[in-house]
Coordinates of C-alpha atoms and ligand atoms in Angstrom, one line a residue:
M219 CA 6.9 -11.5 166.2
T220 CA 7.7 -13.0 162.8
D221 CA 4.6 -14.1 160.8
L222 CA 5.6 -17.7 160.1
T223 CA 3.3 -17.9 157.1
R224 CA 5.4 -15.2 155.2
L225 CA 8.6 -17.2 155.4
T226 CA 10.1 -19.4 152.7
A227 CA 10.5 -23.1 153.1
V228 CA 14.2 -22.6 153.5
E229 CA 13.7 -20.1 156.3
I230 CA 11.1 -22.3 158.1
A231 CA 13.3 -25.4 158.0
A232 CA 16.3 -23.4 159.3
L233 CA 14.2 -22.1 162.3
V234 CA 12.9 -25.5 163.1
A235 CA 16.3 -27.1 162.8
A236 CA 17.8 -24.5 165.1
G237 CA 15.0 -24.9 167.7
E238 CA 14.0 -21.2 167.3
T239 CA 10.5 -22.3 166.5
S240 CA 8.8 -25.7 166.5
A241 CA 7.1 -27.6 163.7
V242 CA 3.9 -27.5 165.7
E243 CA 4.0 -23.7 165.9
V244 CA 4.7 -23.4 162.2
T245 CA 1.8 -25.8 161.5
R246 CA -0.6 -24.0 163.8
A247 CA 0.3 -20.6 162.1
H248 CA -0.6 -22.1 158.7
L249 CA -3.8 -23.8 160.0
D250 CA -4.9 -20.4 161.5
R251 CA -4.2 -18.7 158.2
I252 CA -6.3 -21.3 156.4
A253 CA -9.1 -20.7 158.9
E254 CA -8.8 -16.9 158.3
V255 CA -8.7 -16.7 154.5
D256 CA -9.8 -20.0 152.9
D257 CA -13.5 -19.1 152.9
R258 CA -12.5 -16.4 150.4
V259 CA -9.9 -18.4 148.5
H260 CA -11.2 -22.0 148.6
A261 CA -7.8 -23.5 147.9
F262 CA -8.5 -26.6 150.0
L263 CA -11.0 -29.4 149.6
H264 CA -9.9 -31.0 152.8
V265 CA -7.8 -29.8 155.7
D266 CA -6.1 -32.6 157.7
T267 CA -5.7 -30.7 161.0
D268 CA -5.1 -33.8 163.2
G269 CA -2.7 -35.4 160.7
A270 CA -0.7 -32.2 160.2
L271 CA -0.3 -31.6 163.9
A272 CA 0.7 -35.3 164.5
A273 CA 3.3 -35.0 161.7
A274 CA 4.6 -31.8 163.2
R275 CA 4.9 -33.3 166.7
A276 CA 6.9 -36.2 165.2
V277 CA 9.4 -33.8 163.7
D278 CA 9.7 -31.9 167.0
A279 CA 10.3 -35.2 168.8
R280 CA 13.0 -36.2 166.4
R281 CA 14.7 -32.9 166.8
S282 CA 14.5 -33.1 170.6
A283 CA 16.1 -36.6 170.4
G284 CA 18.9 -35.2 168.4
E285 CA 18.0 -37.1 165.3
P286 CA 19.1 -35.6 161.9
L287 CA 16.4 -33.7 160.1
G288 CA 16.0 -33.4 156.3
P289 CA 16.2 -30.1 154.5
L290 CA 12.4 -29.6 154.5
A291 CA 11.6 -31.1 157.9
G292 CA 8.8 -29.2 159.6
V293 CA 7.7 -27.4 156.5
P294 CA 4.0 -27.5 155.7
V295 CA 2.9 -28.6 152.2
A296 CA -0.4 -28.6 150.4
V297 CA -1.1 -31.5 148.1
K298 CA -3.3 -31.5 145.0
D299 CA -6.2 -33.8 145.4
V300 CA -5.1 -35.9 142.5
L301 CA -2.6 -37.8 144.7
T302 CA -3.7 -40.6 146.9
T303 CA -3.2 -40.1 150.6
K304 CA -3.7 -43.1 153.0
G305 CA -6.9 -42.6 155.0
V306 CA -7.3 -39.0 153.8
P307 CA -10.1 -38.1 151.3
T308 CA -9.0 -38.0 147.7
T309 CA -11.6 -36.8 145.2
V310 CA -9.7 -35.5 142.1
G311 CA -12.2 -32.7 142.2
S312 CA -15.0 -35.2 141.2
R313 CA -18.2 -36.4 142.7
I314 CA -17.4 -39.9 141.5
L315 CA -14.7 -40.2 144.2
E316 CA -16.5 -38.3 146.9
G317 CA -15.9 -40.0 150.2
W318 CA -13.1 -42.2 149.0
R319 CA -10.3 -42.7 151.5
P320 CA -7.5 -44.5 149.6
P321 CA -5.9 -47.4 151.4
Y322 CA -2.4 -46.3 150.3
D323 CA -0.1 -43.3 149.9
S324 CA 1.1 -42.2 146.5
T325 CA 4.9 -42.3 146.2
I326 CA 5.1 -38.5 146.2
V327 CA 3.1 -38.3 149.4
R328 CA 5.1 -41.1 151.0
R329 CA 8.4 -39.3 150.2
L330 CA 6.9 -36.1 151.6
R331 CA 6.1 -37.8 154.9
E332 CA 9.5 -39.5 155.1
A333 CA 11.2 -36.1 154.6
G334 CA 9.4 -34.7 157.6
T335 CA 7.2 -32.3 155.7
V336 CA 3.8 -31.6 157.2
M337 CA 0.8 -32.2 154.9
L338 CA -1.8 -29.6 155.6
G339 CA -4.5 -31.0 153.3
K340 CA -5.7 -31.6 149.8
T341 CA -6.1 -28.8 147.3
N342 CA -8.9 -28.0 144.9
M343 CA -8.6 -28.8 141.2
D344 CA -10.5 -29.1 138.0
E345 CA -12.3 -32.4 137.9
F346 CA -9.7 -35.1 136.9
A347 CA -7.2 -32.3 136.2
M348 CA -9.1 -31.3 133.0
G349 CA -9.3 -27.5 132.9
S350 CA -7.4 -24.3 133.3
S351 CA -9.3 -22.4 136.0
T352 CA -10.6 -24.8 138.7
E353 CA -14.1 -23.9 137.6
Y354 CA -14.6 -27.5 136.5
S355 CA -14.1 -28.7 140.1
A356 CA -17.3 -30.4 141.3
Y357 CA -16.8 -28.6 144.6
G358 CA -16.8 -25.0 143.3
P359 CA -13.9 -22.9 142.1
S360 CA -10.8 -21.6 143.9
R361 CA -10.1 -17.9 143.7
N362 CA -7.0 -15.9 142.8
P363 CA -5.6 -14.2 145.9
W364 CA -4.5 -11.3 143.7
D365 CA -8.1 -10.6 142.8
T366 CA -10.8 -12.9 144.2
D367 CA -13.0 -12.3 141.2
R368 CA -10.4 -14.0 139.0
I369 CA -9.4 -17.6 138.4
P370 CA -6.2 -18.9 140.0
G371 CA -5.5 -21.1 136.9
G372 CA -5.9 -24.8 136.6
S373 CA -6.1 -27.5 136.9
G374 CA -3.9 -27.1 140.0
G375 CA -5.4 -23.7 141.0
G376 CA -5.9 -24.7 144.6
S377 CA -2.2 -25.4 145.1
A378 CA -1.2 -22.1 143.5
A379 CA -3.8 -20.1 145.4
A380 CA -2.7 -21.7 148.7
L381 CA 0.8 -20.4 148.1
A382 CA -0.2 -16.9 147.0
A383 CA -2.6 -16.6 150.0
Y384 CA 0.2 -17.7 152.4
E385 CA -1.8 -20.7 153.5
A386 CA 1.2 -23.0 152.6
P387 CA 4.8 -22.3 151.7
L388 CA 5.0 -25.4 149.4
A389 CA 2.5 -27.3 147.3
I390 CA 2.4 -30.3 145.0
G391 CA 0.8 -30.1 141.5
S392 CA 0.5 -32.3 138.5
D393 CA 1.1 -31.1 134.9
T394 CA -0.4 -32.9 131.9
G395 CA -0.7 -29.9 129.6
G396 CA 0.3 -27.0 131.9
S397 CA -1.5 -27.5 135.2
I398 CA 1.5 -26.7 137.4
R399 CA 3.0 -23.9 135.2
Q400 CA -0.2 -22.0 134.2
P401 CA -1.6 -21.6 137.8
G402 CA 1.9 -20.6 138.9
A403 CA 2.0 -17.9 136.2
V404 CA -1.4 -16.4 137.0
T405 CA -0.8 -16.3 140.8
G406 CA 2.8 -15.0 140.8
T407 CA 4.2 -18.2 142.1
V408 CA 6.8 -20.7 140.9
G409 CA 5.6 -24.0 139.3
A410 CA 7.9 -26.7 137.8
K411 CA 7.0 -29.6 135.6
P412 CA 9.8 -32.1 135.9
T413 CA 11.0 -34.3 133.0
Y414 CA 8.3 -36.9 132.3
G415 CA 9.3 -40.0 134.4
G416 CA 11.4 -37.9 136.7
T417 CA 8.7 -37.9 139.4
S418 CA 6.6 -41.0 140.2
R419 CA 3.0 -41.4 138.9
Y420 CA 2.3 -44.2 141.5
G421 CA -0.8 -43.1 143.3
L422 CA -1.5 -40.2 140.9
V423 CA -5.0 -40.6 139.6
A424 CA -4.4 -41.1 135.9
F425 CA -5.7 -38.6 133.3
S426 CA -3.3 -39.0 130.4
S427 CA -0.6 -41.4 131.4
S428 CA 1.9 -40.5 128.7
L429 CA 1.8 -36.9 129.8
D430 CA 1.0 -36.8 133.5
T431 CA 3.8 -35.4 135.6
P432 CA 3.6 -34.5 139.3
G433 CA 5.9 -31.6 140.4
P434 CA 6.7 -28.9 142.9
C435 CA 5.0 -25.5 143.5
A436 CA 6.5 -22.8 145.7
R437 CA 6.9 -19.1 146.2
T438 CA 10.7 -19.1 145.3
V439 CA 12.8 -21.1 142.8
L440 CA 15.0 -22.5 145.5
D441 CA 12.1 -23.8 147.6
A442 CA 10.7 -25.5 144.4
A443 CA 14.1 -27.1 143.8
L444 CA 14.3 -28.4 147.3
L445 CA 10.8 -29.9 147.0
H446 CA 11.7 -31.4 143.6
E447 CA 14.7 -33.2 145.1
V448 CA 12.5 -34.6 147.9
I449 CA 9.8 -36.0 145.7
G450 CA 11.8 -36.9 142.6
G451 CA 13.9 -39.8 141.5
H452 CA 13.4 -43.4 140.4
D453 CA 10.4 -45.4 141.6
P454 CA 10.1 -49.1 140.7
R455 CA 6.3 -48.9 141.2
D456 CA 6.0 -46.6 138.1
S457 CA 6.8 -48.4 134.8
T458 CA 7.8 -45.2 133.1
S459 CA 9.9 -43.8 135.9
I460 CA 13.4 -42.9 134.7
P461 CA 16.1 -45.1 136.5
A462 CA 18.5 -42.2 137.2
P463 CA 19.1 -39.8 140.1
V464 CA 17.2 -36.4 140.2
P465 CA 19.2 -33.8 138.3
G466 CA 21.0 -31.4 140.7
V467 CA 18.3 -28.8 140.8
V468 CA 19.1 -27.4 144.2
A469 CA 22.7 -26.7 143.3
A470 CA 21.5 -25.2 140.0
A471 CA 19.1 -22.9 141.7
K472 CA 21.8 -21.7 144.0
L473 CA 24.1 -21.2 141.1
G474 CA 21.4 -19.2 139.3
A475 CA 20.8 -17.0 142.4
T476 CA 24.3 -15.6 142.0
G477 CA 22.9 -13.8 139.0
D478 CA 25.5 -14.9 136.5
L479 CA 24.3 -16.4 133.2
T480 CA 27.6 -15.9 131.3
G481 CA 27.9 -18.6 128.6
V482 CA 24.2 -19.6 128.8
R483 CA 22.3 -19.5 125.4
L484 CA 18.6 -18.9 125.6
G485 CA 16.2 -19.2 122.6
I486 CA 13.0 -17.1 122.5
V487 CA 10.3 -19.2 120.8
T488 CA 9.2 -16.9 118.0
E489 CA 5.8 -18.7 117.6
F490 CA 4.9 -17.8 121.2
T491 CA 5.9 -14.1 121.2
G492 CA 3.6 -12.9 118.4
E493 CA 0.1 -11.6 118.3
G494 CA -1.5 -14.4 120.3
A495 CA -0.3 -13.0 123.6
E496 CA -1.8 -9.9 125.5
P497 CA 0.4 -6.8 125.1
G498 CA 0.9 -6.5 128.8
V499 CA 2.2 -10.1 128.9
L500 CA 4.5 -9.5 126.0
A501 CA 5.8 -6.3 127.6
A502 CA 6.7 -8.0 130.9
F503 CA 8.3 -10.9 129.0
R504 CA 10.4 -8.5 126.9
E505 CA 11.6 -6.7 130.0
S506 CA 12.6 -10.0 131.5
V507 CA 14.5 -11.0 128.4
D508 CA 16.5 -7.7 128.8
A509 CA 17.2 -8.6 132.4
L510 CA 18.4 -12.1 131.4
A511 CA 20.7 -10.5 128.8
K512 CA 22.1 -8.2 131.5
L513 CA 23.0 -11.2 133.6
G514 CA 25.2 -12.4 130.7
A515 CA 22.8 -14.8 128.8
E516 CA 23.1 -14.8 125.0
I517 CA 19.6 -14.4 123.5
V518 CA 18.6 -15.7 120.1
E519 CA 15.3 -16.2 118.3
V520 CA 14.4 -19.8 117.6
S521 CA 11.5 -20.9 115.4
C522 CA 9.7 -24.1 116.4
P523 CA 7.1 -24.3 113.6
N524 CA 5.3 -27.4 114.8
F525 CA 4.5 -25.9 118.2
T526 CA 1.5 -24.4 116.5
Y527 CA 0.0 -27.9 116.2
A528 CA 0.6 -28.8 119.8
L529 CA -2.8 -27.8 121.1
P530 CA -4.9 -29.8 118.6
A531 CA -2.6 -32.8 118.9
Y532 CA -2.9 -32.6 122.7
Y533 CA -6.7 -32.4 122.5
L534 CA -6.7 -35.8 120.7
I535 CA -4.0 -37.6 122.7
A536 CA -5.1 -36.5 126.2
P537 CA -8.8 -37.3 125.7
S538 CA -7.9 -40.6 124.1
E539 CA -5.9 -41.7 127.0
C540 CA -8.5 -40.3 129.4
S541 CA -11.3 -42.2 127.8
S542 CA -9.4 -45.4 128.5
N543 CA -8.1 -44.4 132.0
L544 CA -11.5 -43.3 133.3
A545 CA -13.2 -46.6 132.4
R546 CA -12.2 -47.8 135.8
F547 CA -14.7 -45.5 137.5
D548 CA -17.7 -47.8 137.1
G549 CA -19.4 -47.6 140.4
V550 CA -18.1 -51.0 141.4
R551 CA -14.5 -50.4 142.5
F552 CA -14.4 -46.9 143.9
G553 CA -16.5 -44.1 145.4
L554 CA -20.0 -43.3 144.1
R555 CA -22.6 -45.9 143.1
V556 CA -26.0 -44.8 141.8
G557 CA -29.1 -46.8 141.0
D558 CA -28.0 -50.1 142.7
D559 CA -31.5 -51.1 144.0
G560 CA -31.2 -54.8 143.3
N561 CA -33.4 -54.7 140.2
R562 CA -31.0 -52.9 137.7
S563 CA -28.4 -54.6 135.6
L564 CA -24.7 -53.9 136.0
E565 CA -24.7 -51.9 132.8
E566 CA -27.5 -49.7 134.0
V567 CA -25.8 -49.0 137.4
M568 CA -22.5 -48.2 135.6
S569 CA -24.2 -45.9 133.3
M570 CA -26.2 -44.1 136.0
T571 CA -23.1 -43.8 138.2
R572 CA -21.0 -42.3 135.4
E573 CA -23.9 -40.0 134.3
A574 CA -24.2 -38.6 137.9
G575 CA -20.6 -38.8 138.9
F576 CA -18.8 -37.0 136.0
G577 CA -19.1 -33.3 135.1
P578 CA -19.7 -32.0 131.6
E579 CA -16.0 -31.3 130.7
V580 CA -15.0 -34.9 131.8
K581 CA -17.8 -36.3 129.7
R582 CA -16.8 -34.2 126.7
R583 CA -13.2 -35.5 126.9
I584 CA -14.4 -39.1 127.2
M585 CA -16.6 -38.7 124.2
I586 CA -13.8 -37.0 122.1
G587 CA -11.3 -39.7 123.1
T588 CA -13.6 -42.6 122.5
Y589 CA -14.4 -41.2 119.0
A590 CA -10.7 -40.5 118.2
L591 CA -9.8 -44.1 119.1
S592 CA -12.7 -45.8 117.4
S593 CA -12.0 -48.1 114.5
G594 CA -12.0 -46.3 111.2
Y595 CA -11.0 -43.0 112.8
Y596 CA -8.0 -44.1 114.7
D597 CA -5.5 -43.3 111.9
A598 CA -7.1 -40.0 111.0
Y599 CA -7.1 -38.6 114.5
Y600 CA -5.1 -40.4 117.2
G601 CA -2.5 -41.6 114.7
Q602 CA -2.1 -38.2 113.1
A603 CA -1.7 -36.6 116.6
Q604 CA 1.1 -39.0 117.4
K605 CA 2.9 -38.0 114.3
V606 CA 2.6 -34.4 115.3
R607 CA 4.0 -35.3 118.7
T608 CA 7.1 -36.7 116.9
L609 CA 7.4 -33.5 114.9
I610 CA 7.3 -31.4 118.1
T611 CA 10.0 -33.5 119.7
R612 CA 12.1 -32.9 116.6
D613 CA 11.6 -29.1 116.9
F614 CA 12.8 -29.4 120.5
T615 CA 15.8 -31.5 119.6
A616 CA 16.8 -29.1 116.8
A617 CA 16.4 -26.1 119.1
F618 CA 18.5 -27.7 121.8
E619 CA 21.4 -28.1 119.3
R620 CA 21.5 -24.3 119.1
V621 CA 20.5 -23.2 122.6
D622 CA 20.7 -24.4 126.2
A623 CA 17.1 -23.6 127.0
L624 CA 14.0 -22.1 125.4
I625 CA 12.0 -19.3 126.9
S626 CA 8.5 -17.8 126.3
P627 CA 5.7 -16.3 128.3
T628 CA 4.0 -19.1 130.3
T629 CA 0.5 -18.1 129.3
P630 CA -1.0 -15.8 126.6
S631 CA -3.0 -13.9 129.2
V632 CA -3.1 -12.9 132.8
A633 CA -5.7 -14.4 135.2
F634 CA -9.1 -14.0 133.6
P635 CA -12.4 -13.2 135.5
L636 CA -14.3 -16.2 136.9
G637 CA -17.0 -17.3 134.4
A638 CA -15.3 -15.6 131.4
R639 CA -14.4 -18.8 129.6
T640 CA -16.7 -21.6 131.0
A641 CA -19.2 -21.3 128.1
D642 CA -16.4 -21.7 125.5
P643 CA -14.2 -24.8 126.0
Y644 CA -11.8 -23.7 123.2
Q645 CA -11.1 -20.4 125.0
M646 CA -10.4 -22.4 128.1
Y647 CA -8.0 -24.7 126.2
L648 CA -6.0 -21.7 124.8
A649 CA -4.7 -20.9 128.3
D650 CA -2.3 -23.8 127.8
L651 CA -1.1 -22.9 124.3
Y652 CA 2.5 -22.3 125.4
T653 CA 2.8 -25.1 128.0
I654 CA 1.6 -28.1 126.0
P655 CA 4.6 -28.6 123.7
T656 CA 6.8 -29.5 126.7
N657 CA 4.4 -32.2 127.8
L658 CA 4.2 -33.7 124.3
Y659 CA 8.0 -33.8 124.2
G660 CA 8.5 -35.0 127.8
G661 CA 11.0 -32.4 128.8
P662 CA 11.0 -30.1 131.9
G663 CA 9.4 -26.7 132.1
I664 CA 9.2 -24.1 134.8
S665 CA 7.2 -20.9 135.3
V666 CA 8.8 -18.1 137.3
P667 CA 7.1 -14.7 138.0
C668 CA 8.6 -12.1 135.7
G669 CA 6.5 -9.0 136.2
L670 CA 3.0 -7.5 136.4
S671 CA 0.4 -6.4 133.8
D672 CA -2.3 -4.2 135.1
G673 CA -1.4 -5.3 138.6
L674 CA -1.7 -9.0 137.8
P675 CA 1.2 -11.5 137.7
V676 CA 2.9 -12.6 134.5
G677 CA 5.0 -15.8 134.3
L678 CA 8.1 -16.6 132.2
Q679 CA 8.5 -20.2 131.1
V680 CA 11.9 -21.9 130.8
M681 CA 12.0 -25.2 128.8
A682 CA 15.0 -27.5 128.9
P683 CA 16.0 -30.8 127.3
T684 CA 14.8 -34.0 129.0
M685 CA 16.7 -34.7 132.3
A686 CA 18.3 -31.2 132.2
D687 CA 15.9 -29.9 134.8
D688 CA 18.8 -28.3 136.5
R689 CA 19.3 -25.9 133.6
M690 CA 15.8 -24.5 133.8
Y691 CA 16.2 -23.9 137.6
R692 CA 19.5 -22.0 137.0
V693 CA 17.8 -19.7 134.5
A694 CA 14.7 -19.2 136.6
A695 CA 16.7 -18.5 139.8
A696 CA 18.8 -16.0 137.9
L697 CA 15.7 -14.2 136.7
E698 CA 14.2 -14.2 140.2
S699 CA 17.5 -12.6 141.5
A700 CA 17.0 -9.8 139.0
V701 CA 13.2 -9.2 139.2
G702 CA 12.5 -10.3 142.7
T703 CA 9.3 -12.0 144.0
F704 CA 5.8 -10.6 143.8
T705 CA 3.4 -10.1 146.8
P706 CA -0.3 -9.9 146.2
P707 CA -2.4 -7.2 147.9
A708 CA -3.6 -8.1 151.4
L709 CA -6.6 -10.4 151.3
Ligands
LIG97 N1 -5.7 -27.4 130.8 C1 -5.2 -28.6 130.2 C2 -6.4 -29.5 130.1 O1 -7.4 -29.2 130.4 C3 -4.1 -29.2 131.0 C4 -4.5 -29.9 132.3 C5 -3.4 -30.5 133.1 O2 -2.2 -30.1 132.9 N2 -3.7 -31.4 133.9 O3 -6.2 -30.7 129.7

């Protein structure tokens, strides 16, 4: 019998639509797989067994009634715990929201439900999406299915690990500085950050509002594209949502899968292919570049000199926005409240709640951000960082006059061992060195598996102009057609 957990979303949807399997059978197979392996992977913070089976039964009923089903109907999906889910716990990986059951669905989750996908549960993440390994989750780290002594990336490591462990064929992530693409790279899965404003932030717990972008995670490029079209597009409830249709990413992925890149010009970012990257990562990247050239792409080197300043600029802008966004967690409105014994002042209760509810990395970011925004320092820090952001955007604009898309390794290194970087925040931050420029610019970026280094996955990143998400899917699908997909050793 076919193992339903090994299929792509496309294959599952086809079987369900043809009545060769039911959405309930598919869902049970994935729930069984979670029960079998998640004590070793810890991809999930919450498994919604009853909700998933109810959603699956609804799809099966619609099919029996002869109603039309969408392209992903009956396909299970794991959702990063940063998105609100009505009545289902949403913690953002933090103690401060422990036990909170939101009264409403985020737009992404609402669209997933309307499309007939089956939400299996909520995935683990670094607290408030700050981190690159899931080790900053208040609920313990997730593990990389390729080697359970290594990190699955972060902040959306739970979503990526769920895919690589065959616990779910599709997942949702959010990418502020790389949290979809970096976990994708280190788990051998596909992760796409859409154009900023191309996917709705309504119901996404805010970290850095000018950067936060929810997006699709999958094991194949076409599956990611299908998910992208389901969740993307204008949302009047998000003030920065782009009032335009989703770029044709599914058609582009299908075009790319034909393996023809004739006439496509790709620029290798010279700043990201130098000494900073591990030799094994660079070797896999170079081989993929050869593969892209064989498919007909024209390859040129492109210098983006200001990309070098992206990391420091990000670590002023993101903490600044976070220090303001996280002010709402005050022990009054949501989740945890500490010290409210009737004798303490409001200030004391707020302070005790925040002291107990936030972990050390979140506190570090709030402190850095508050400092960078304070009067007298604003121009020197936050103001300078905004100027760097403009320079980075200019690098992208100039590059896209010469090439259709930019490419680089997604990350400087493969998955590192658990515990290797927790004592040194700067080392942790470096995991996002190559993904952050795209966030500061606002364009789309995708990570696609491109090879192995010492048996661990390496990702190639494709970056495209804003609202040209289709371009990056075409290139990623073409590369996938040449190098194939990568399967981890049995857990
Ligand atoms: N690792 C980066 C950070 O810690 C990016 C996180 C993200 O994209 N959410 O901020």
